[in-house]
Backbone as XML, in Angstrom:
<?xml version="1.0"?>
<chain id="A" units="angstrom">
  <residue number="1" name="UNK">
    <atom name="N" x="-2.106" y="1.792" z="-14.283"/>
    <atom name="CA" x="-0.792" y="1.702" z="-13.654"/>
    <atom name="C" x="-0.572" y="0.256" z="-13.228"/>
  </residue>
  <residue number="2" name="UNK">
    <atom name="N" x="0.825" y="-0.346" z="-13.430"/>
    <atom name="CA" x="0.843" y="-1.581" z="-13.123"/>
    <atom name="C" x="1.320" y="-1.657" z="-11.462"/>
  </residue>
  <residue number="3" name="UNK">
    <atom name="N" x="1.256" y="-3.002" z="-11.561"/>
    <atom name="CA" x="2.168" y="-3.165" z="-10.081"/>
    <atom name="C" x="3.826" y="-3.127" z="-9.692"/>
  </residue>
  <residue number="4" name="UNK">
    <atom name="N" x="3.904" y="-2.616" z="-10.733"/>
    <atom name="CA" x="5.547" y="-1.885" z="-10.250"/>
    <atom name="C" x="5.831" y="-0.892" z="-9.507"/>
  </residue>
  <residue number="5" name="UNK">
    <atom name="N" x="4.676" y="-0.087" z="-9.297"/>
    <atom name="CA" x="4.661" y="0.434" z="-7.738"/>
    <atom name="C" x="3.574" y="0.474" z="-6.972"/>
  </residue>
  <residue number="6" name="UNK">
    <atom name="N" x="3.881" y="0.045" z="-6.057"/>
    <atom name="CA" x="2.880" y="-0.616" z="-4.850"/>
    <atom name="C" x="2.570" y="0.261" z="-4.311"/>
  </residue>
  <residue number="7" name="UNK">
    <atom name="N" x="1.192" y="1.353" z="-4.350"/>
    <atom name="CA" x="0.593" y="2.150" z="-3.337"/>
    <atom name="C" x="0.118" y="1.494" z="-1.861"/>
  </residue>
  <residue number="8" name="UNK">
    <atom name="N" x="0.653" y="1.963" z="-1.101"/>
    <atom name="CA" x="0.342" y="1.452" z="0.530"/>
    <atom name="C" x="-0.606" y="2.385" z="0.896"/>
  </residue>
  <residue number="9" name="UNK">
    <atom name="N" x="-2.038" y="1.994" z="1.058"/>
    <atom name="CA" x="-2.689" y="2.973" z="2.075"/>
    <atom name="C" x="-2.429" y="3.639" z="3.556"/>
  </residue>
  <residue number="10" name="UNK">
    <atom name="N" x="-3.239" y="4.260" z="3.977"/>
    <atom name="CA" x="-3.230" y="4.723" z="5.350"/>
    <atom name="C" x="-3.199" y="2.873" z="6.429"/>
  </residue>
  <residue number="11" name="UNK">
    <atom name="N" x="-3.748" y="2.328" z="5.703"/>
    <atom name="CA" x="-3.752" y="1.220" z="7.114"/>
    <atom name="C" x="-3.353" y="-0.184" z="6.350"/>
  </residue>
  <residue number="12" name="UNK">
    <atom name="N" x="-1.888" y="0.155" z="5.448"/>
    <atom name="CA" x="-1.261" y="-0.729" z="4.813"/>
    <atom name="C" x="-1.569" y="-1.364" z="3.209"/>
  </residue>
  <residue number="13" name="UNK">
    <atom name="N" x="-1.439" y="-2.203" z="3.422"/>
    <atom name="CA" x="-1.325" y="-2.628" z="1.890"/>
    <atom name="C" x="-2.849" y="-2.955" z="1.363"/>
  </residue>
  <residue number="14" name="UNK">
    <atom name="N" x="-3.628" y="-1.989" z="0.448"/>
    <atom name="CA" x="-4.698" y="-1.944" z="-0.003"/>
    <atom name="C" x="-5.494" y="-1.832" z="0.512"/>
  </residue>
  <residue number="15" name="UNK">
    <atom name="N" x="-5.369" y="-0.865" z="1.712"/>
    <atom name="CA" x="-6.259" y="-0.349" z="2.523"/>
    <atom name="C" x="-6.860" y="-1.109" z="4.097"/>
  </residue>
  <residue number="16" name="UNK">
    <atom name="N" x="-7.548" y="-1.687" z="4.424"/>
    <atom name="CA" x="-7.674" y="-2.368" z="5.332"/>
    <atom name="C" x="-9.229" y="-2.404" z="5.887"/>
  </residue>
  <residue number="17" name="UNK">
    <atom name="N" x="-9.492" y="-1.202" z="7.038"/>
    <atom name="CA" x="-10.719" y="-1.630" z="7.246"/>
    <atom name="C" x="-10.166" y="-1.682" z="9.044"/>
  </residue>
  <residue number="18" name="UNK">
    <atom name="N" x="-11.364" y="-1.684" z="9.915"/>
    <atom name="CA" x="-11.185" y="-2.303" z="11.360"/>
    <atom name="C" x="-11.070" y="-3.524" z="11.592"/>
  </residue>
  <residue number="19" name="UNK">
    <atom name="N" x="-10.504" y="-3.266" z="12.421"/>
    <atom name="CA" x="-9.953" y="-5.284" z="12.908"/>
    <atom name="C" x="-10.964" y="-5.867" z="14.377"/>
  </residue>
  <residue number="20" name="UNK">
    <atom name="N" x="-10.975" y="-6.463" z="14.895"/>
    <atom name="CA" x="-11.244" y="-7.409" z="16.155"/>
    <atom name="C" x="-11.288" y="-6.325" z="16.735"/>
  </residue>
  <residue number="21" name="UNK">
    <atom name="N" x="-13.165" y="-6.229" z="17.127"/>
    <atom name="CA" x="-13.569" y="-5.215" z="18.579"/>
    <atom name="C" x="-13.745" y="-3.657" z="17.659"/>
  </residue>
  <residue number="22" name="UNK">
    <atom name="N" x="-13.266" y="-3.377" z="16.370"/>
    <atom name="CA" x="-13.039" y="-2.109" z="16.188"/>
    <atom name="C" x="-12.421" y="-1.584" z="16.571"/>
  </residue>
  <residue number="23" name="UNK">
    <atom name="N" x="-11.226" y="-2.291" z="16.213"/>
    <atom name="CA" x="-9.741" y="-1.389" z="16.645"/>
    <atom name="C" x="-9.243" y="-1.305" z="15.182"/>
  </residue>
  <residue number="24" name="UNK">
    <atom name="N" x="-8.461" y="-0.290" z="14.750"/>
    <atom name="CA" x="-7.818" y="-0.222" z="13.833"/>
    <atom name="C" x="-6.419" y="-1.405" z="13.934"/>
  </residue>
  <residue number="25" name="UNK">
    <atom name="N" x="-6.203" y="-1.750" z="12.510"/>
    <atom name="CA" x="-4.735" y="-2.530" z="12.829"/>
    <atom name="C" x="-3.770" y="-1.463" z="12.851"/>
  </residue>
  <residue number="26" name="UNK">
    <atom name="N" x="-2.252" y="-2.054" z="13.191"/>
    <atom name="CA" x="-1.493" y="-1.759" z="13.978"/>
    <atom name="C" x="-0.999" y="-1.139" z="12.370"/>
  </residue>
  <residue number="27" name="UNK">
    <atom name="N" x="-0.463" y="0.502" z="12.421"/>
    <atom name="CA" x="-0.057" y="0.975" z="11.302"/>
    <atom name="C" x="1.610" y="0.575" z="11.008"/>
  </residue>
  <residue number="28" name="UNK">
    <atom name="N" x="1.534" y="0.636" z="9.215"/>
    <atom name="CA" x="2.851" y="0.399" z="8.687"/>
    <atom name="C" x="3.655" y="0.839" z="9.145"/>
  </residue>
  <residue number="29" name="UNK">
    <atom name="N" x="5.082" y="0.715" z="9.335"/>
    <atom name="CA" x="6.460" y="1.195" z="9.306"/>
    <atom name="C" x="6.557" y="2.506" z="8.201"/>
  </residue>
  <residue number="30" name="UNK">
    <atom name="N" x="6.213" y="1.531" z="7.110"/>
    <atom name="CA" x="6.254" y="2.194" z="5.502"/>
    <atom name="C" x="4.979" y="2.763" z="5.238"/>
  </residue>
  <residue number="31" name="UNK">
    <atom name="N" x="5.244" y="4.105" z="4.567"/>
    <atom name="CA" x="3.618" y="4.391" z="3.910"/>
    <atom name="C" x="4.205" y="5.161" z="2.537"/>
  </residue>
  <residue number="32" name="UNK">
    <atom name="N" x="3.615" y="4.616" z="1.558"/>
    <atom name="CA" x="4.055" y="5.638" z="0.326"/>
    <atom name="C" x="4.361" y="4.364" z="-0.730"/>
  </residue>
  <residue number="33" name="UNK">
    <atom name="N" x="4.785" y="5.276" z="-1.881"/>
    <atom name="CA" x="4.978" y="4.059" z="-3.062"/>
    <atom name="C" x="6.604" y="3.333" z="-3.411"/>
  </residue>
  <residue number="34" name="UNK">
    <atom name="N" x="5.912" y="2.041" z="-3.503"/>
    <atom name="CA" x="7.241" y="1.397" z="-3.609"/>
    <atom name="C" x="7.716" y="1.571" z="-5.205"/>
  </residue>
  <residue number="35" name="UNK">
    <atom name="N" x="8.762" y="1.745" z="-5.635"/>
    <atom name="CA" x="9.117" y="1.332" z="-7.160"/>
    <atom name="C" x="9.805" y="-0.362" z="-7.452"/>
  </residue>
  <residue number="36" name="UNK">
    <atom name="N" x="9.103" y="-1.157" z="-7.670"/>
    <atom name="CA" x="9.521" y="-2.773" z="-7.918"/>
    <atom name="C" x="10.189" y="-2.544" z="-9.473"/>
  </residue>
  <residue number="37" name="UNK">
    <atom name="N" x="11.132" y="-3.712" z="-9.315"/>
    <atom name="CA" x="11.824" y="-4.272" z="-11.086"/>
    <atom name="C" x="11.050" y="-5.272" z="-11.342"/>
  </residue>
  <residue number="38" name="UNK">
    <atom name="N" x="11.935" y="-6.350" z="-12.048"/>
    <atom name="CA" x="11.270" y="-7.605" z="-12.435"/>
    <atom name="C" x="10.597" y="-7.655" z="-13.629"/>
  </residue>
  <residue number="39" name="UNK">
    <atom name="N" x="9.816" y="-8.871" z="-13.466"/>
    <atom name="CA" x="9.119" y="-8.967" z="-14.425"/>
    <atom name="C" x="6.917" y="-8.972" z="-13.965"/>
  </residue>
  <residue number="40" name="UNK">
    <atom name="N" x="6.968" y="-7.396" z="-14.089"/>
    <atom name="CA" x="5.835" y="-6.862" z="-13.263"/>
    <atom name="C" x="4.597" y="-7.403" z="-13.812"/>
  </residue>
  <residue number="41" name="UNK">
    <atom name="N" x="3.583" y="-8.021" z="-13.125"/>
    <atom name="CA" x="2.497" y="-8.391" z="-13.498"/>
    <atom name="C" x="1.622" y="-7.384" z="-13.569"/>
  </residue>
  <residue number="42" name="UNK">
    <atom name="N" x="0.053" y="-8.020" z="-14.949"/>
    <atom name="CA" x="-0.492" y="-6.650" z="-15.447"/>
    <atom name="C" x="-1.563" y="-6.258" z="-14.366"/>
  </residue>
  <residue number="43" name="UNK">
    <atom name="N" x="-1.773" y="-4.999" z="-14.164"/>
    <atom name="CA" x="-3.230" y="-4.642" z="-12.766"/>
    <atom name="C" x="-4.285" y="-5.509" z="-13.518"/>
  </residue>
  <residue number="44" name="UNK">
    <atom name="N" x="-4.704" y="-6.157" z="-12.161"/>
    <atom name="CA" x="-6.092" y="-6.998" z="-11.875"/>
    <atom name="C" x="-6.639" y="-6.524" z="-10.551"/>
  </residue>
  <residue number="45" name="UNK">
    <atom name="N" x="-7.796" y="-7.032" z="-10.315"/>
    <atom name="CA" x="-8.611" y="-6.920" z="-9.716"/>
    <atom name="C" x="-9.085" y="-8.710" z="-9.756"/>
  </residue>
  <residue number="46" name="UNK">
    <atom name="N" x="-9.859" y="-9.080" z="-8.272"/>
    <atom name="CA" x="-10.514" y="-10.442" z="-8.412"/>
    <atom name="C" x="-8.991" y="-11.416" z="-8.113"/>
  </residue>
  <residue number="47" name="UNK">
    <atom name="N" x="-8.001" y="-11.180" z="-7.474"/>
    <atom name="CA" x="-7.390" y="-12.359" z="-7.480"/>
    <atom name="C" x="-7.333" y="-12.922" z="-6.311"/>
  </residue>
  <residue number="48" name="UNK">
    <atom name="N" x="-6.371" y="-13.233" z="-5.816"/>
    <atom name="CA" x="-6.090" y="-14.760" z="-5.288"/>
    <atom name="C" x="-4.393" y="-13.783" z="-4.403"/>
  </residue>
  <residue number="49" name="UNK">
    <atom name="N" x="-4.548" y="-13.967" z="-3.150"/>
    <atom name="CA" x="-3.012" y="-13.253" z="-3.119"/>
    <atom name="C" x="-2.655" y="-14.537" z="-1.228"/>
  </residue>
  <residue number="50" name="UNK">
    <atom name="N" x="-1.280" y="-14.410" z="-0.938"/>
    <atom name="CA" x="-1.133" y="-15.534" z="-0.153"/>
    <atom name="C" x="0.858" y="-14.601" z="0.331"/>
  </residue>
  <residue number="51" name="UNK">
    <atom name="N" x="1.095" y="-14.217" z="1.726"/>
    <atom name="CA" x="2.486" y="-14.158" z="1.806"/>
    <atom name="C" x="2.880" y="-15.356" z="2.517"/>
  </residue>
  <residue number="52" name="UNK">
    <atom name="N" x="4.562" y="-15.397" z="1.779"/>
    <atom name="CA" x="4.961" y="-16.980" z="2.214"/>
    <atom name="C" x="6.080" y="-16.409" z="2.329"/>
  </residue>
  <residue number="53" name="UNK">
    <atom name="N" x="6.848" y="-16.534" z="3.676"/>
    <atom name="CA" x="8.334" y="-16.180" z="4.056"/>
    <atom name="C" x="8.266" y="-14.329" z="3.434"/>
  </residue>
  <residue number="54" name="UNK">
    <atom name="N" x="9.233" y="-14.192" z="2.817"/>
    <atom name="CA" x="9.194" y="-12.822" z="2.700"/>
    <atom name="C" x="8.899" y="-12.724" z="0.973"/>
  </residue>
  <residue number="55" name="UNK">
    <atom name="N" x="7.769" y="-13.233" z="0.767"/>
    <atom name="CA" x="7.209" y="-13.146" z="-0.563"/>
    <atom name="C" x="6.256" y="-13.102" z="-0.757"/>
  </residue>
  <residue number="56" name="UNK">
    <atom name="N" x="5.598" y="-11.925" z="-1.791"/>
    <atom name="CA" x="3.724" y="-12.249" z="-1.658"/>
    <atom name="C" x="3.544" y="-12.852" z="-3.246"/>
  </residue>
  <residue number="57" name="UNK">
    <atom name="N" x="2.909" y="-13.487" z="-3.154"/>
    <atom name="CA" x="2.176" y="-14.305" z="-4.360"/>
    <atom name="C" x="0.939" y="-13.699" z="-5.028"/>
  </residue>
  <residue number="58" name="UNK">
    <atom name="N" x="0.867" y="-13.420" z="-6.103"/>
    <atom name="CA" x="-0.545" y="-13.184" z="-6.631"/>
    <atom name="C" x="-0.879" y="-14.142" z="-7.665"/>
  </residue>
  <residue number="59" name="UNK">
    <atom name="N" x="-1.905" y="-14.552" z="-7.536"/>
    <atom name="CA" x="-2.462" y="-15.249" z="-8.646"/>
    <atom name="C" x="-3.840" y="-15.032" z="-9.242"/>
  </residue>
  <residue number="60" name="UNK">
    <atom name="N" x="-3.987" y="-15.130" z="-10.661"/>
    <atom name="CA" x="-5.034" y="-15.004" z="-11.274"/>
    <atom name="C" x="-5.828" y="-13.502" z="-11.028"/>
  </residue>
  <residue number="61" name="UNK">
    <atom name="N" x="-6.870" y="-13.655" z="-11.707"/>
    <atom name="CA" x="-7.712" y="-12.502" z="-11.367"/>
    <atom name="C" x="-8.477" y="-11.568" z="-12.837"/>
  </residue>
  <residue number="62" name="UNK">
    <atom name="N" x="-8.536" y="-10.690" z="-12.514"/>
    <atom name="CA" x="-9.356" y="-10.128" z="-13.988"/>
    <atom name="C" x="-8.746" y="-9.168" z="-14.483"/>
  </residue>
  <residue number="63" name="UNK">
    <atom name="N" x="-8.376" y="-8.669" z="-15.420"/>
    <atom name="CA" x="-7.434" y="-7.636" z="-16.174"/>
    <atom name="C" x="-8.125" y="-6.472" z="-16.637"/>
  </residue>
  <residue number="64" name="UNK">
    <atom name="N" x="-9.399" y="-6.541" z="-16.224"/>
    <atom name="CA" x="-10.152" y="-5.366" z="-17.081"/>
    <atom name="C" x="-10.255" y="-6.319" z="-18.427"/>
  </residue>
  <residue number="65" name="UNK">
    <atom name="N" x="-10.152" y="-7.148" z="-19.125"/>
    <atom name="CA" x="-10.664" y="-7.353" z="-20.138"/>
    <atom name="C" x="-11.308" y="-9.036" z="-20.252"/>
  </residue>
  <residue number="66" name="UNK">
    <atom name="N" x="-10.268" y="-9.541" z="-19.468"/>
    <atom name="CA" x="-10.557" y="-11.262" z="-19.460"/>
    <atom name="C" x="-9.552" y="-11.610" z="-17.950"/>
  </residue>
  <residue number="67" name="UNK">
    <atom name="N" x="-10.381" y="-12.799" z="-17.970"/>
    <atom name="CA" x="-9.650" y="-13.692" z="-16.458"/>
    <atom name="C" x="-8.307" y="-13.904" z="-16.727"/>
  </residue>
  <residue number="68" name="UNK">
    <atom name="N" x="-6.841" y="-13.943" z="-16.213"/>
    <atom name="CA" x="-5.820" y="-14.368" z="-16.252"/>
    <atom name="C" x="-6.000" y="-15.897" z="-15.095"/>
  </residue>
  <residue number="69" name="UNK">
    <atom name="N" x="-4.484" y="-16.159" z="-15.492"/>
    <atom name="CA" x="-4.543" y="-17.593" z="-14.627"/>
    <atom name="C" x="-2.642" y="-17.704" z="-14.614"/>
  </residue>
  <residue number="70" name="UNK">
    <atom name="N" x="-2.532" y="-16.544" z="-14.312"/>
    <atom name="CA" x="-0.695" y="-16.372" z="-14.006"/>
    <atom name="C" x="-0.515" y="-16.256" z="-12.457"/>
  </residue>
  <residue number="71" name="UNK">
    <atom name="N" x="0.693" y="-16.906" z="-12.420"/>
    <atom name="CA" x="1.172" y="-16.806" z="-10.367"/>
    <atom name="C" x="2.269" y="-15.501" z="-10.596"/>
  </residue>
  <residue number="72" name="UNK">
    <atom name="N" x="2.462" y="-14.781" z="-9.680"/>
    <atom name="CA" x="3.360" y="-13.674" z="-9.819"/>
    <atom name="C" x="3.901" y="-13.809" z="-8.426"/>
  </residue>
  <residue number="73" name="UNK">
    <atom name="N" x="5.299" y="-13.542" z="-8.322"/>
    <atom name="CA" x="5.911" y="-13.941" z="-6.587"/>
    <atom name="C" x="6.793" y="-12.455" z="-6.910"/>
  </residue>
  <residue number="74" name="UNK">
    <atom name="N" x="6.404" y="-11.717" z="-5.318"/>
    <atom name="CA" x="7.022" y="-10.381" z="-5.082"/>
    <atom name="C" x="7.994" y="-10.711" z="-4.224"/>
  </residue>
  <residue number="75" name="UNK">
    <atom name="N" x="9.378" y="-10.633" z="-4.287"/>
    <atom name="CA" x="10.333" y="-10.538" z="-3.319"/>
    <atom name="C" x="10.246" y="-9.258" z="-2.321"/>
  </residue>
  <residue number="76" name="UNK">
    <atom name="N" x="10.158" y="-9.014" z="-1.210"/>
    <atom name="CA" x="9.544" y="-7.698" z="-0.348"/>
    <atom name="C" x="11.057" y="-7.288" z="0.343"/>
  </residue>
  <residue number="77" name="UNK">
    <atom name="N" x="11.932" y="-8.339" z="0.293"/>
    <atom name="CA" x="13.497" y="-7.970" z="1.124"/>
    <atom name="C" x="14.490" y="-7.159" z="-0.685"/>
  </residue>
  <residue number="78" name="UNK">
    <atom name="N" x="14.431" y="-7.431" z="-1.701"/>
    <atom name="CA" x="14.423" y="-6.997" z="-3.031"/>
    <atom name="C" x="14.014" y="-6.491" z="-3.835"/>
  </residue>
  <residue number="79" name="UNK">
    <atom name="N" x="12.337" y="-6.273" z="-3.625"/>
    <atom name="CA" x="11.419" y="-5.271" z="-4.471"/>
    <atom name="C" x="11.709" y="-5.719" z="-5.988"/>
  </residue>
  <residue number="80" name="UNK">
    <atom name="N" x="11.495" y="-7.074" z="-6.554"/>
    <atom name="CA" x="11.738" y="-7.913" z="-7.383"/>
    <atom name="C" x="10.431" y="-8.930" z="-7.796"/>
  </residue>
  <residue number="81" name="UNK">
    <atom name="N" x="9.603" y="-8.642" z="-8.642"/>
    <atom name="CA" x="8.488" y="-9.462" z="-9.141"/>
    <atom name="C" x="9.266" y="-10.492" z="-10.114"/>
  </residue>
  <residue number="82" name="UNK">
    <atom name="N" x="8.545" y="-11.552" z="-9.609"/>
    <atom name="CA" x="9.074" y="-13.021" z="-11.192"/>
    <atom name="C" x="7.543" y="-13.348" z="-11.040"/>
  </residue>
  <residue number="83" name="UNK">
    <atom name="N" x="7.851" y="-14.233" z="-12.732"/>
    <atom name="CA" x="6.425" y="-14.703" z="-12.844"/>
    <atom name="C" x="6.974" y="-16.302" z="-12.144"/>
  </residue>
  <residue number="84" name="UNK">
    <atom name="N" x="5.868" y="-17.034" z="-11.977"/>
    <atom name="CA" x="6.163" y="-18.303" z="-11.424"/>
    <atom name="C" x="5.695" y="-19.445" z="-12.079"/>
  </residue>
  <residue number="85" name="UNK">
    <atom name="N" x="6.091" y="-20.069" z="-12.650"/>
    <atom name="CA" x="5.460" y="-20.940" z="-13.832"/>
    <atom name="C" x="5.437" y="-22.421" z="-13.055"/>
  </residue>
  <residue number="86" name="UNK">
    <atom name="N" x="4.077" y="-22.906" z="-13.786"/>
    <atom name="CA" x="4.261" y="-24.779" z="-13.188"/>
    <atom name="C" x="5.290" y="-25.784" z="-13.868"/>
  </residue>
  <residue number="87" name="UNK">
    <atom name="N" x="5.865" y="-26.273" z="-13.346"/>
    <atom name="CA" x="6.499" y="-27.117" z="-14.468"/>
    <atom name="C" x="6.228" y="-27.933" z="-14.962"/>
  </residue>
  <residue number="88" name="UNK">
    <atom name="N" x="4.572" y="-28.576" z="-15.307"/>
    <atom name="CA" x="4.144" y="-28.834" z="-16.661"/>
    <atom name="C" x="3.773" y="-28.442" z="-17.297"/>
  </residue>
  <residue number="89" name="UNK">
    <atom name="N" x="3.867" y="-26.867" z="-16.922"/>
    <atom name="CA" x="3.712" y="-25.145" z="-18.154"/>
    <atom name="C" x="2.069" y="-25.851" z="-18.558"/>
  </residue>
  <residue number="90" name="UNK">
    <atom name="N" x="1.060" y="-26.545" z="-17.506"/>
    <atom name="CA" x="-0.016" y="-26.861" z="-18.103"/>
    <atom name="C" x="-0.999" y="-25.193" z="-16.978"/>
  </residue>
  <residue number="91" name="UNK">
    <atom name="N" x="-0.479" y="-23.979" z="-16.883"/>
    <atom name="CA" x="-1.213" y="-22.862" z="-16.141"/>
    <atom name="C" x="-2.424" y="-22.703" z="-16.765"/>
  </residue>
  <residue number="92" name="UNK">
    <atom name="N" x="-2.462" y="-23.235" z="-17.889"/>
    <atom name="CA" x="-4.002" y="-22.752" z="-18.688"/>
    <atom name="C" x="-5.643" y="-23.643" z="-17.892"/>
  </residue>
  <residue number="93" name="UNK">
    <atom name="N" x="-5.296" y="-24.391" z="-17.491"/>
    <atom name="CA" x="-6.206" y="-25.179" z="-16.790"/>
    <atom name="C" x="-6.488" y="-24.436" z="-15.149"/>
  </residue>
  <residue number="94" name="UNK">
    <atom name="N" x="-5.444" y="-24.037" z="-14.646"/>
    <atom name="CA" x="-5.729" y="-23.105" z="-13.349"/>
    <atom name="C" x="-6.602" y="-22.060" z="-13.443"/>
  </residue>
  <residue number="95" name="UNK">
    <atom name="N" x="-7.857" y="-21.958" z="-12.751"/>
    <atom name="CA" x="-8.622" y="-21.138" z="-12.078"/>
    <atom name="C" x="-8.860" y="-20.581" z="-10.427"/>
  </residue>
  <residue number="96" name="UNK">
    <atom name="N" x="-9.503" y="-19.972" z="-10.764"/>
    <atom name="CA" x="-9.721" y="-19.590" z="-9.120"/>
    <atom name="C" x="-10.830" y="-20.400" z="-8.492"/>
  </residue>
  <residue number="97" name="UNK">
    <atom name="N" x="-11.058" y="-20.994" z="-9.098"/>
    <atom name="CA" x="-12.161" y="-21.994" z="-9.158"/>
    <atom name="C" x="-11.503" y="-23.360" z="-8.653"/>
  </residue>
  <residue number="98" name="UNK">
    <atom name="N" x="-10.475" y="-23.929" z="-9.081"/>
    <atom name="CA" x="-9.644" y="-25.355" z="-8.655"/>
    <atom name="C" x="-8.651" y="-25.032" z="-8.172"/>
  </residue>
  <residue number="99" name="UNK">
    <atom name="N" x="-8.568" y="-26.113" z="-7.342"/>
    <atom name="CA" x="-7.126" y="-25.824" z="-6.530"/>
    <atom name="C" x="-6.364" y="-26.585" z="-7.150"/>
  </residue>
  <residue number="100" name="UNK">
    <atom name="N" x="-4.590" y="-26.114" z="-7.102"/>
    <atom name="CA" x="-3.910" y="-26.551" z="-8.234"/>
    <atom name="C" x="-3.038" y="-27.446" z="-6.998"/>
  </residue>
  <residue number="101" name="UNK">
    <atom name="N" x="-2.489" y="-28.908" z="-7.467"/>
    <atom name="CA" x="-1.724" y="-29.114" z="-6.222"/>
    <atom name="C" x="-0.660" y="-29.464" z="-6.643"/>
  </residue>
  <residue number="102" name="UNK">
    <atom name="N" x="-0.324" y="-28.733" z="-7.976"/>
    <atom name="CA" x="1.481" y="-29.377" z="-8.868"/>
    <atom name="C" x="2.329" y="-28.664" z="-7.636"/>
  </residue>
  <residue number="103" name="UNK">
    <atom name="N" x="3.699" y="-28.985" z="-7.996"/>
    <atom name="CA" x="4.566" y="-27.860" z="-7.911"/>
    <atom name="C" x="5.569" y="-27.103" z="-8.870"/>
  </residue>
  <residue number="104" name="UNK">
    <atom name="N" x="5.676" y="-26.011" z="-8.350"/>
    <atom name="CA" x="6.334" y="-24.723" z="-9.103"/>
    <atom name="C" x="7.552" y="-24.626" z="-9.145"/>
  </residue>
  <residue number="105" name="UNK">
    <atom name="N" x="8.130" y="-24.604" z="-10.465"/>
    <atom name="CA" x="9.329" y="-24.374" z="-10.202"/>
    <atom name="C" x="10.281" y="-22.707" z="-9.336"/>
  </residue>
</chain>
């Protein structure tokens, strides 16, 4: 199943775990599956994820078959995936391994 719909666990987005002292974190608003448009990136495992304003970013990670090295930006106020490309379209050199310091268009 891809990420065009976002399963939310019991203690948010991909489950969670106890927080500071062994307290549980503070539960979602939302619980259940989202249905996203866009242009949906393929399920990985192993990536790289970062929210910025009201957008989560994923990058890279493993596909079940080989490493990817794609940025994917989720709009969360739109439920809208784009892919995010560098603009010297040089993404093939990005790993999870180097930090990339271009910018994106």
């Amino acid at each position: 199943e891809g990420l065009g719909n976002l399963g939310l666990g019991r203690d948010g987005v991909g489950g969670g775990g106890r927080g500071h002292n062994n307290q549980r974190p503070p539960r979602p608003s939302y619980v259940g599956t989202i249905t996203a448009t866009g242009n949906v990136p393929s399920p990985r495992d192993r990536h790289a994820a970062v929210v910025h304003r009201s957008s989560l970013y994923i990058f890279g990670g493993f596909d079940g078959t080989s490493r990817v090295s794609d940025l994917y930006g989720f709009d969360v106020d739109r439920l809208i995936w784009r892919e995010v490309r560098a603009r010297n379209n040089n993404t093939a050199n990005m790993t999870m391994n180097n930090e990339y310091a271009g910018q994106v268009a």
